[in-house]
């Protein structure tokens, strides 16, 4: 104890004494649990050691932080974080009969929810979750769960048989002596939520048999009808007698009621961050929330009229076109009377973000949507190829950017929070599992950071914070995550950056990744087949010797092929076997495979050297997008060009393969600006808005 000064005893628990102490090194108040081990039974010693083991595993802003443990005077000393605001039970007791506002209830509840999700992610059961074990900071705004003395670390699929915990919070299956897993913690979570809403426990009785009877019958008084139906239903679902009917934590987090509270939590508690090494403020321009990501970029340029203007007919707020996948000419998609400002294409998804922050999806209509039998003489109406819908359950959430992988989607909110949904294969949703999720769910591991960009590859994700911290997760073979290994990860991992380099923009390809740094340099990792990442060390006009060819990189590596390693790059995109980049001067360069003419040169050359696209002389290019074997470029005056493989309408016109850029014609009668373009596999999605004299809203 030479490092600490005892101040006073603040509690006596089942296994020992709790001291408030002053850490001499930094004058910080800490809690030290003094647990005598000499007089303990073997089971008690195991419980004490378990608390140390559990605390070492956990690292979350809503879980009491563990500092160290040591032996002194035949006692185990556990040093941990001090929460000066007391317990949640004391906070509730002081309310007397004054019910809490629903916003306050949810503010506390979602923090407990996040903490429990973190605990369960590490295969730990708390097994004694109650308001007495939930602590508050000095402002009584931040919740921290503690007392893991009877937690159990689970092996996969195992169940804990020991009946432990406070009787008022134990679940029906424990009363019956049945095994249980995380669902009993969820029951206790329901008891805590009930207590926040009612200021009393859900189950109380004069003796244990009567208490067990109440729990087994699920008998408790309803919470006040002043609260929303959604909150009352949440309490009922958490306190379902059947464990299988209690929703998993990820589903609870996905409910609109909780999403709104989680987003508000991020704003209210912006200073509560994941613990990590501090670093000095970066030089260079600050990042602005709002994002660009993989396979999608924007050109904010005046377009060219495609026909005589008709002032009597006002132009639409915006138009979104798609081609490829059998559509040989651009098809205007249904818009739901809204303005789409950014689009993203995946293998099966077509998604857009509206100016108001809603997520719009375009899908093939359900079978039989054309209706029943026609009346005699009626003309059959063609079935639409796509129908549009807004994503359900998005109330209270403002989406700023969307990115699509092969079978999953990632969204960035205006408050810097990333949400994912779709297929969970390869861990690409970032929720710590391989489970599929149908509704957007917050990537909980990133809640301590304000994110500004997200990009999706076929089965991996990159995300960037305002402090230029780069995270990656999902499939890792080929080194595409930039973590120095080929391992896959189902939770976000902090990516090491080369010294002196800071990410400004992130891009993902099928099996590779690229970042643009603050001065416009590019770094890449993953598969460099055909030198599609430009990693071969090449001077202008050179071809690499076989021993110089770089086949893959497992960490982010500077591009080595001239002129990509010399000129600042404004836009890059990664296709299946080739890539494209736009320099600060508006020149377009392509590199990688040219099997189908996707590099935009006359000859189907076999070369690993980057080449300048021919046929675009005198045209300043602002952005590019790459598909599986074709390229789309947007000019500074709104021109749209495509080249490469022409099968199944990839080029947006009835051409076969085209080795040189040719224009794509859009059915627009007004001058327009291309606001976003995205290519994936054989499809393209492009958004335009009419150019008017009215200022564009921010």
XYZ file of C-alpha atoms in Angstrom:
698
model
C 0.000 0.000 0.000
C 2.988 2.320 -0.204
C 1.543 3.741 -3.459
C -1.791 4.555 -1.798
C -3.043 6.543 1.180
C -6.158 5.204 2.943
C -8.858 7.836 3.447
C -11.825 5.925 4.852
C -13.811 2.710 4.722
C -16.756 3.117 2.340
C -18.258 -0.349 2.497
C -18.097 -3.920 3.696
C -18.978 -6.632 1.215
C -19.438 -10.376 1.353
C -15.731 -11.008 0.994
C -14.019 -8.024 2.601
C -13.638 -4.300 3.181
C -13.834 -1.505 0.602
C -11.460 1.453 1.120
C -11.440 4.872 -0.506
C -7.778 5.685 -1.141
C -5.623 8.374 -2.683
C -3.120 7.267 -5.321
C 0.016 9.209 -4.456
C 1.452 9.264 -7.983
C -1.331 11.409 -9.460
C -3.479 12.333 -6.413
C -6.390 10.386 -7.903
C -9.098 8.835 -5.746
C -9.400 5.078 -6.183
C -11.272 2.200 -4.579
C -9.321 -0.691 -3.073
C -11.127 -3.884 -2.151
C -9.330 -5.667 0.678
C -10.149 -9.355 0.534
C -8.588 -11.550 3.273
C -7.458 -14.768 1.603
C -6.032 -16.658 4.609
C -9.418 -17.287 6.227
C -11.255 -17.876 2.953
C -12.639 -21.140 1.702
C -11.431 -22.402 -1.644
C -14.662 -21.179 -3.288
C -14.274 -17.693 -1.809
C -10.670 -17.467 -3.027
C -11.836 -18.475 -6.501
C -14.492 -15.746 -6.440
C -11.921 -13.111 -5.470
C -9.517 -14.247 -8.173
C -12.394 -14.282 -10.632
C -13.088 -10.596 -10.045
C -9.466 -9.782 -10.969
C -9.631 -11.979 -14.045
C -12.899 -10.430 -15.220
C -11.823 -6.848 -14.657
C -8.616 -7.402 -16.630
C -10.676 -8.468 -19.667
C -13.021 -5.485 -19.673
C -12.313 -2.073 -21.165
C -15.412 0.066 -21.542
C -16.468 3.576 -20.444
C -19.523 2.117 -18.666
C -17.625 -0.556 -16.718
C -15.603 0.211 -13.586
C -11.952 0.344 -14.622
C -9.464 -2.083 -13.110
C -6.018 -0.725 -12.154
C -4.074 -3.512 -10.445
C -4.108 -6.192 -7.746
C -1.482 -7.147 -5.185
C -1.083 -9.144 -1.975
C -0.532 -7.380 1.350
C -1.006 -8.516 4.953
C -2.421 -11.868 3.806
C -5.110 -10.057 1.821
C -5.748 -9.625 -1.867
C -5.965 -5.912 -2.763
C -7.859 -4.943 -5.931
C -7.444 -1.316 -7.033
C -10.180 0.018 -9.269
C -11.956 3.164 -10.419
C -13.850 5.312 -7.906
C -17.385 6.443 -8.824
C -18.219 9.356 -6.471
C -21.912 9.643 -7.407
C -23.021 6.660 -5.339
C -25.178 3.797 -6.545
C -28.184 3.854 -8.822
C -30.212 2.355 -5.938
C -29.405 5.405 -3.790
C -30.304 7.724 -6.665
C -33.695 6.007 -7.056
C -34.346 6.036 -3.313
C -33.796 9.797 -3.117
C -36.492 10.337 -5.767
C -39.162 9.307 -3.209
C -42.302 9.139 -5.356
C -41.213 11.561 -8.059
C -41.099 9.489 -11.260
C -38.182 9.981 -13.634
C -38.637 11.417 -17.111
C -38.538 8.758 -19.834
C -35.522 10.483 -21.377
C -33.632 10.133 -18.072
C -34.605 6.473 -17.729
C -33.334 5.689 -21.213
C -30.195 7.751 -20.638
C -29.255 5.432 -17.767
C -30.625 2.272 -19.388
C -28.665 2.441 -22.649
C -25.406 2.898 -20.752
C -26.137 -0.250 -18.736
C -27.120 -1.931 -22.006
C -23.786 -1.017 -23.619
C -21.838 -2.200 -20.596
C -23.665 -5.535 -20.443
C -23.184 -6.006 -24.199
C -19.445 -5.487 -23.693
C -19.434 -7.997 -20.825
C -21.318 -10.625 -22.852
C -19.045 -10.060 -25.855
C -16.218 -11.331 -23.648
C -18.304 -14.426 -22.781
C -18.844 -13.250 -19.214
C -22.050 -13.431 -17.181
C -22.434 -10.715 -14.568
C -24.908 -12.810 -12.536
C -25.539 -10.089 -9.944
C -26.736 -7.111 -11.962
C -28.775 -4.837 -9.695
C -29.110 -1.129 -8.967
C -26.785 -1.503 -5.935
C -23.992 -2.619 -8.310
C -24.528 0.195 -10.803
C -22.488 3.279 -9.941
C -22.632 6.920 -11.002
C -20.013 9.578 -11.684
C -19.940 12.822 -9.686
C -22.416 14.511 -12.055
C -24.728 11.485 -11.892
C -24.724 11.324 -15.697
C -22.354 8.455 -16.464
C -23.288 4.924 -15.380
C -20.696 2.263 -14.587
C -21.435 -1.329 -13.645
C -19.231 -3.016 -11.068
C -18.941 -5.883 -8.584
C -17.968 -8.798 -10.789
C -17.167 -10.986 -7.792
C -19.582 -13.731 -8.847
C -19.260 -13.337 -12.605
C -18.591 -16.465 -14.617
C -16.446 -16.606 -17.722
C -18.133 -18.930 -20.174
C -16.694 -21.216 -22.754
C -18.735 -21.211 -25.948
C -22.244 -22.659 -25.462
C -21.621 -23.418 -21.782
C -24.213 -22.689 -19.146
C -23.793 -21.759 -15.500
C -25.635 -23.914 -12.999
C -24.751 -22.178 -9.730
C -27.630 -20.196 -8.224
C -26.160 -16.854 -7.267
C -27.313 -13.265 -7.257
C -29.664 -11.097 -5.265
C -33.031 -12.911 -4.822
C -35.149 -9.992 -6.082
C -33.324 -10.048 -9.431
C -32.979 -13.796 -10.065
C -34.719 -15.201 -13.117
C -37.468 -17.867 -13.274
C -35.076 -20.482 -14.671
C -32.831 -20.020 -11.637
C -35.776 -20.516 -9.340
C -36.380 -23.865 -11.053
C -32.722 -24.856 -10.839
C -32.327 -24.825 -14.615
C -29.084 -23.863 -16.349
C -28.880 -20.400 -17.835
C -26.672 -18.154 -19.941
C -26.875 -14.473 -20.897
C -30.687 -14.485 -20.790
C -30.677 -14.351 -16.979
C -28.592 -11.177 -17.091
C -31.196 -9.797 -19.521
C -33.927 -10.636 -16.963
C -31.950 -8.696 -14.347
C -31.607 -5.857 -16.871
C -35.406 -5.842 -17.131
C -35.649 -5.647 -13.326
C -33.319 -2.623 -13.346
C -35.346 -0.925 -16.115
C -38.562 -1.590 -14.167
C -36.994 -0.079 -11.044
C -35.971 3.058 -12.977
C -39.524 3.461 -14.274
C -41.394 2.569 -11.055
C -38.905 3.580 -8.331
C -39.514 0.159 -6.751
C -38.507 -3.402 -7.416
C -40.526 -5.542 -9.805
C -40.574 -8.491 -7.396
C -40.696 -8.126 -3.610
C -42.171 -10.332 -0.896
C -41.995 -10.901 2.855
C -40.157 -14.217 2.498
C -38.238 -16.224 -0.063
C -40.999 -18.743 -0.975
C -43.432 -15.911 -1.659
C -40.774 -14.094 -3.749
C -40.095 -17.214 -5.819
C -43.830 -17.632 -6.423
C -44.105 -14.061 -7.709
C -41.095 -14.472 -10.002
C -42.304 -17.832 -11.342
C -45.702 -16.380 -12.162
C -44.285 -13.184 -13.652
C -46.557 -11.122 -11.412
C -45.620 -7.444 -11.196
C -47.504 -4.157 -11.274
C -47.475 -2.378 -14.666
C -45.361 0.753 -14.997
C -47.090 4.119 -15.266
C -48.984 4.841 -18.476
C -47.244 8.224 -18.574
C -44.443 6.347 -20.317
C -44.504 5.464 -24.002
C -45.987 2.155 -25.215
C -42.523 1.283 -26.570
C -40.936 1.562 -23.121
C -43.697 -0.455 -21.473
C -43.382 -3.161 -24.140
C -39.612 -3.249 -23.648
C -40.069 -3.947 -19.929
C -42.517 -6.779 -20.713
C -40.173 -8.364 -23.263
C -37.177 -8.275 -20.911
C -39.237 -9.883 -18.145
C -40.616 -12.708 -20.299
C -40.842 -15.943 -18.337
C -39.370 -17.922 -21.232
C -35.664 -17.092 -21.714
C -35.950 -17.595 -25.485
C -38.555 -14.819 -25.666
C -36.246 -12.242 -24.081
C -34.620 -10.220 -26.888
C -30.845 -10.442 -27.300
C -28.914 -7.286 -26.456
C -28.211 -6.512 -30.119
C -31.959 -6.496 -30.851
C -32.628 -4.218 -27.876
C -29.983 -1.795 -29.144
C -31.610 -1.819 -32.595
C -35.006 -0.655 -31.292
C -35.783 2.971 -32.273
C -36.436 3.783 -28.598
C -32.856 2.825 -27.722
C -31.221 4.103 -30.908
C -32.459 7.622 -30.167
C -31.161 7.412 -26.594
C -27.809 6.020 -27.778
C -27.394 8.862 -30.256
C -28.296 11.437 -27.599
C -25.900 9.710 -25.233
C -23.045 10.224 -27.685
C -23.768 13.952 -27.770
C -24.355 14.396 -24.045
C -21.334 12.366 -22.990
C -18.972 13.269 -25.785
C -16.019 13.401 -23.414
C -16.505 9.805 -22.277
C -14.147 7.890 -24.542
C -12.663 4.448 -24.854
C -9.393 4.253 -22.974
C -6.482 4.525 -25.340
C -3.067 6.116 -25.600
C -3.227 9.880 -25.878
C -1.597 11.554 -28.849
C -0.840 15.144 -29.697
C -3.113 17.181 -31.916
C -2.341 16.540 -35.552
C -1.017 19.083 -37.950
C -2.983 19.519 -41.122
C -6.575 20.433 -41.817
C -9.289 19.170 -39.459
C -11.719 16.577 -40.694
C -15.344 17.541 -41.039
C -18.109 15.072 -40.134
C -19.621 13.794 -43.330
C -18.112 11.114 -45.387
C -16.885 9.624 -48.552
C -16.258 5.945 -48.762
C -15.591 2.988 -50.954
C -17.036 2.681 -54.418
C -18.717 6.057 -54.125
C -17.682 9.643 -54.653
C -19.155 12.908 -55.768
C -18.648 15.613 -58.370
C -20.212 18.957 -57.625
C -20.082 20.424 -61.115
C -22.487 22.056 -63.530
C -23.801 19.575 -66.046
C -24.721 20.024 -69.703
C -28.339 20.261 -70.890
C -29.410 17.106 -72.634
C -32.295 18.701 -74.488
C -34.407 21.874 -74.611
C -35.413 23.133 -71.207
C -39.137 23.233 -70.444
C -39.634 25.848 -67.728
C -43.304 24.969 -67.404
C -42.350 21.594 -65.933
C -40.204 21.990 -62.813
C -37.284 19.573 -62.642
C -37.287 16.838 -59.991
C -35.378 17.449 -56.773
C -32.858 14.865 -57.975
C -32.592 11.782 -60.160
C -30.841 8.481 -59.590
C -29.863 6.283 -62.522
C -28.688 2.693 -62.637
C -27.294 0.533 -65.402
C -25.630 -2.866 -65.720
C -26.972 -6.216 -64.589
C -28.771 -6.531 -67.937
C -29.816 -2.852 -68.218
C -27.931 -1.536 -71.246
C -29.056 2.109 -70.899
C -29.437 4.272 -67.769
C -32.736 3.652 -65.967
C -34.167 6.403 -63.763
C -35.139 4.924 -60.395
C -38.321 5.856 -58.465
C -37.554 8.622 -55.954
C -40.370 8.960 -53.333
C -40.422 12.743 -53.935
C -37.140 13.387 -52.196
C -33.638 14.586 -53.006
C -30.884 11.965 -52.933
C -27.434 13.420 -52.308
C -25.273 10.271 -52.126
C -25.564 6.707 -53.405
C -23.835 3.371 -52.819
C -24.037 0.095 -54.736
C -23.349 -3.387 -53.359
C -23.574 -6.813 -54.923
C -27.334 -6.904 -54.299
C -28.092 -3.514 -52.700
C -28.784 -0.094 -54.128
C -28.943 2.558 -51.407
C -29.044 6.330 -51.158
C -29.056 9.079 -48.552
C -31.587 11.908 -48.824
C -30.857 15.505 -47.946
C -33.067 15.100 -44.866
C -30.933 12.182 -43.652
C -33.129 9.214 -44.525
C -31.901 5.992 -46.068
C -33.656 5.005 -49.291
C -33.352 1.527 -50.823
C -34.145 0.334 -54.354
C -35.125 -3.310 -54.703
C -36.637 -5.650 -57.268
C -40.425 -5.754 -56.809
C -41.883 -8.829 -55.104
C -43.114 -11.588 -57.370
C -46.688 -11.006 -58.475
C -46.517 -7.269 -57.769
C -47.980 -6.570 -61.204
C -51.486 -7.447 -60.012
C -54.097 -10.025 -60.964
C -55.861 -10.883 -64.216
C -56.621 -8.066 -66.648
C -60.119 -7.100 -67.783
C -60.934 -7.800 -71.461
C -59.437 -5.100 -73.681
C -57.166 -3.735 -70.950
C -53.529 -2.970 -71.783
C -51.013 -4.802 -69.629
C -48.835 -2.417 -67.640
C -45.152 -3.381 -67.505
C -43.945 -4.370 -64.063
C -41.401 -1.894 -62.653
C -37.855 -3.201 -62.513
C -37.205 -1.518 -59.156
C -39.320 -0.201 -56.300
C -38.088 2.280 -53.697
C -38.685 2.360 -49.966
C -37.339 4.171 -46.938
C -35.575 2.018 -44.388
C -37.941 1.188 -41.524
C -37.155 1.912 -37.893
C -35.010 4.963 -38.623
C -37.015 7.434 -36.530
C -34.784 9.943 -34.761
C -31.640 8.943 -36.694
C -30.106 11.181 -39.355
C -27.941 9.327 -41.881
C -25.124 11.297 -43.479
C -23.438 8.609 -45.596
C -24.024 5.025 -46.701
C -21.583 2.376 -47.958
C -22.389 -1.104 -49.258
C -20.486 -4.377 -49.182
C -21.513 -7.546 -50.947
C -24.444 -8.426 -48.674
C -24.260 -5.798 -45.944
C -24.564 -2.055 -45.487
C -22.883 0.505 -43.216
C -24.333 3.917 -42.344
C -22.710 6.971 -40.777
C -24.971 9.277 -38.750
C -24.657 13.039 -38.420
C -23.368 12.479 -34.880
C -20.415 10.363 -35.946
C -21.878 6.941 -35.124
C -21.589 3.918 -37.433
C -24.483 1.476 -37.819
C -24.420 -1.748 -39.841
C -26.924 -4.365 -40.995
C -27.203 -7.302 -43.370
C -25.092 -10.454 -43.581
C -22.707 -10.951 -40.678
C -20.404 -13.387 -42.489
C -16.684 -12.752 -41.956
C -17.608 -10.455 -39.029
C -18.124 -7.548 -41.429
C -20.898 -5.993 -39.277
C -18.410 -5.320 -36.462
C -20.700 -6.553 -33.662
C -18.382 -9.240 -32.327
C -20.226 -12.137 -33.972
C -21.091 -13.632 -37.361
C -24.848 -13.133 -36.894
C -27.018 -11.486 -39.544
C -28.911 -8.349 -38.465
C -31.918 -6.981 -40.359
C -32.063 -3.494 -38.805
C -29.233 -0.924 -38.551
C -27.399 -1.549 -35.284
C -24.757 0.648 -33.703
C -21.173 -0.638 -33.847
C -20.815 -0.436 -30.084
C -17.018 -0.709 -30.008
C -16.721 2.663 -31.794
C -19.083 4.639 -29.552
C -16.153 6.296 -27.810
C -15.058 7.911 -31.073
C -16.589 10.438 -33.445
C -16.410 8.812 -36.852
C -16.343 10.801 -40.093
C -15.920 8.212 -42.839
C -16.808 4.588 -43.528
C -16.019 2.437 -46.565
C -17.033 -1.137 -47.412
C -15.255 -3.756 -49.478
C -16.862 -7.024 -50.481
C -16.486 -8.361 -46.930
C -14.461 -5.847 -44.918
C -14.840 -2.302 -43.598
C -12.601 0.700 -42.923
C -13.692 3.606 -40.719
C -11.989 6.885 -39.839
C -12.436 9.134 -36.803
C -12.140 12.912 -36.502
C -8.755 12.369 -34.871
C -7.654 10.364 -37.927
C -7.723 7.057 -36.074
C -8.253 4.267 -38.571
C -10.251 1.122 -37.741
C -10.753 -2.060 -39.776
C -12.776 -5.243 -39.402
C -14.165 -8.145 -41.413
C -12.357 -10.553 -43.715
C -8.579 -10.265 -43.455
C -6.981 -12.609 -45.990
C -4.450 -10.986 -48.279
C -3.756 -8.404 -45.578
C -6.647 -6.179 -46.694
C -7.264 -4.881 -43.129
C -3.751 -3.425 -42.878
C -3.190 -4.990 -39.450
C 0.013 -6.821 -40.337
C -1.733 -10.212 -40.446
C -4.168 -12.088 -42.666
C -6.601 -12.765 -39.820
C -10.271 -11.790 -39.893
C -11.851 -9.749 -37.089
C -15.505 -9.333 -36.124
C -14.830 -6.222 -33.993
C -13.171 -2.949 -35.066
C -9.379 -3.004 -34.723
C -7.155 0.076 -34.524
C -4.924 0.084 -37.619
C -1.278 1.121 -37.180
C -0.194 3.908 -39.523
C 3.327 4.500 -40.889
C 5.135 7.271 -38.988
C 4.230 10.742 -40.217
C 1.170 9.555 -42.173
C -2.412 10.450 -41.303
C -5.460 9.169 -43.144
C -7.749 11.723 -44.787
C -9.969 9.412 -46.860
C -10.576 5.643 -46.923
C -11.482 3.413 -49.880
C -12.158 -0.346 -49.999
C -11.998 -2.737 -52.920
C -12.966 -6.382 -53.293
C -9.823 -7.660 -51.560
C -7.794 -4.529 -50.855
C -7.844 -1.119 -49.199
C -6.418 2.326 -49.900
C -6.193 5.554 -47.937
C -5.390 9.083 -49.036
C -3.270 10.974 -46.535
C -3.449 14.655 -45.636
C -1.012 15.833 -48.376
C -2.746 13.683 -51.034
C -0.399 10.714 -50.957
C -1.817 7.204 -51.153
C -1.155 4.081 -49.073
C -2.561 0.647 -49.872
C -2.734 -2.909 -48.544
C -4.189 -6.233 -49.613
C -3.928 -8.001 -52.969
C -1.728 -6.198 -55.541
C -2.497 -8.634 -58.366
C -1.623 -7.025 -61.727
C -0.172 -4.129 -59.663
C -3.756 -2.923 -59.219
C -2.704 -0.987 -56.096
C 0.367 0.575 -57.711
C 2.720 -0.907 -55.100
C 5.420 -2.054 -57.559
C 8.473 0.271 -57.414
C 8.363 1.718 -60.967
C 9.681 4.832 -62.670
C 7.811 6.280 -65.654
C 7.906 3.933 -68.655
C 9.420 1.042 -66.706
C 8.200 -2.505 -66.199
C 9.191 -4.315 -62.976
C 11.528 -7.253 -62.889
C 9.845 -10.394 -61.487
C 11.577 -9.975 -58.133
C 10.259 -6.380 -57.889
C 6.619 -7.335 -58.266
C 4.651 -6.881 -55.038
C 1.839 -9.435 -54.833
C 0.290 -8.296 -51.552
C 0.886 -6.014 -48.578
C -0.375 -6.745 -45.061
C 0.194 -3.194 -43.789
C -0.585 0.150 -45.392
C 2.304 0.796 -47.770
C 3.049 3.907 -49.896
C 2.359 3.518 -53.619
C 5.597 2.975 -55.533
C 4.577 3.278 -59.190
C 5.127 6.592 -60.966
C 3.371 8.962 -61.336
C 1.056 7.802 -58.531
C 3.858 8.151 -55.992
C 4.611 11.723 -57.093
C 1.382 13.621 -57.798
C -1.278 14.476 -55.185
C -4.398 12.353 -55.723
C -7.910 13.789 -55.326
C -9.966 10.661 -56.010
C -9.276 6.930 -56.135
C -11.411 3.821 -56.493
C -10.597 0.120 -56.467
C -12.203 -2.408 -58.806
C -11.893 -6.175 -58.909
C -8.647 -6.316 -60.901
C -7.877 -2.663 -61.661
C -7.997 0.765 -60.023
C -8.285 4.394 -61.112
C -7.039 7.675 -59.682
C -7.564 11.362 -60.413
C -4.690 13.768 -59.847
C -4.940 17.338 -58.607
C -4.585 18.534 -62.218
C -7.679 16.539 -63.286
C -5.825 13.755 -65.146
C -7.173 10.204 -64.866
C -4.755 7.283 -64.424
C -5.626 3.585 -64.395
C -3.557 0.581 -63.335
C -3.984 -3.176 -63.019
C -5.550 -5.652 -65.454
C -6.565 -4.455 -68.936
C -8.150 -7.718 -70.076
C -11.391 -5.987 -71.101
C -10.034 -2.544 -71.918
C -10.887 -1.157 -68.472
C -7.669 0.895 -68.367
C -8.849 3.095 -71.267
C -5.930 2.609 -73.657
C -6.024 1.706 -77.329
C -4.024 -1.467 -76.934
C -5.021 -4.380 -74.715
C -1.518 -4.217 -73.357
C -0.156 -6.454 -70.642
C 1.637 -4.020 -68.350
C 1.964 -3.390 -64.644
C 2.700 0.320 -65.110
C -0.013 2.967 -64.525
C -1.242 4.667 -67.682
C -2.999 7.927 -68.422
C -6.470 7.322 -69.866
C -6.608 8.198 -73.558
C -9.449 10.098 -75.153
C -9.975 12.474 -72.215
C -7.510 15.145 -73.291
C -8.873 18.604 -72.600
C -11.456 17.219 -70.142
C -10.820 17.745 -66.452
C -11.946 14.684 -64.476
C -13.273 15.177 -60.938
C -14.038 11.636 -59.773
C -13.838 7.977 -60.867
C -15.499 4.683 -59.950
C -14.405 1.148 -60.810
C -16.535 -1.944 -61.352
C -15.419 -5.516 -61.981
C -13.988 -4.856 -65.470
C -15.091 -1.321 -66.370
C -14.522 2.275 -65.305
C -16.784 5.323 -64.986
C -15.405 8.878 -64.882
C -17.193 12.151 -64.153
C -15.985 15.344 -65.797
C -15.782 18.734 -64.126
C -18.590 19.934 -66.419
C -20.890 17.049 -65.544
C -19.899 14.679 -68.358
C -20.235 10.956 -67.709
C -17.828 8.575 -69.465
C -17.444 4.797 -69.315
C -15.098 2.224 -70.828
C -14.100 -1.427 -70.435
C -16.222 -4.564 -70.549
C -19.616 -3.950 -72.145
C -21.459 -7.212 -71.414
C -24.839 -6.970 -69.613
C -24.984 -3.205 -69.976
C -21.954 -2.354 -67.859
C -21.135 0.734 -69.938
C -24.636 2.240 -69.926
C -24.989 1.934 -73.699
C -25.448 -0.866 -76.221
C -21.733 -1.322 -76.837
C -19.598 -4.354 -76.552
C -16.211 -3.805 -74.915
C -14.908 -0.259 -75.413
C -11.208 0.334 -74.856
C -11.565 4.124 -74.892
C -13.898 6.451 -72.942
C -17.257 7.208 -74.524
C -20.085 9.333 -73.105
C -23.097 7.927 -71.253
C -26.351 9.710 -72.119
C -28.775 10.524 -69.295
C -32.442 11.336 -69.881
C -32.217 14.842 -68.407
C -33.900 17.899 -69.939
C -32.303 20.408 -67.561
C -28.674 21.248 -66.780
C -27.523 18.976 -63.968
C -24.775 18.263 -61.479
C -23.522 14.739 -60.739
C -23.551 14.481 -56.956
C -22.489 10.851 -56.438
C -21.439 7.758 -58.358
C -20.840 4.202 -57.177
C -19.868 1.007 -59.017
C -19.908 -2.544 -57.698
C -19.320 -5.723 -59.687
C -21.248 -5.102 -62.959
C -23.571 -2.302 -61.766
C -23.445 1.489 -61.576
C -25.530 3.883 -59.486
C -25.363 7.618 -60.240
C -27.171 10.573 -58.629
C -27.728 13.955 -60.276
C -29.573 17.103 -59.294
C -30.752 19.927 -61.565
C -28.767 23.148 -61.642
C -30.980 26.079 -60.666
C -30.394 29.653 -59.606
C -31.566 28.843 -56.094
C -28.864 28.132 -53.501
C -28.468 24.500 -52.485
C -29.366 23.918 -48.830
C -26.441 22.803 -46.682
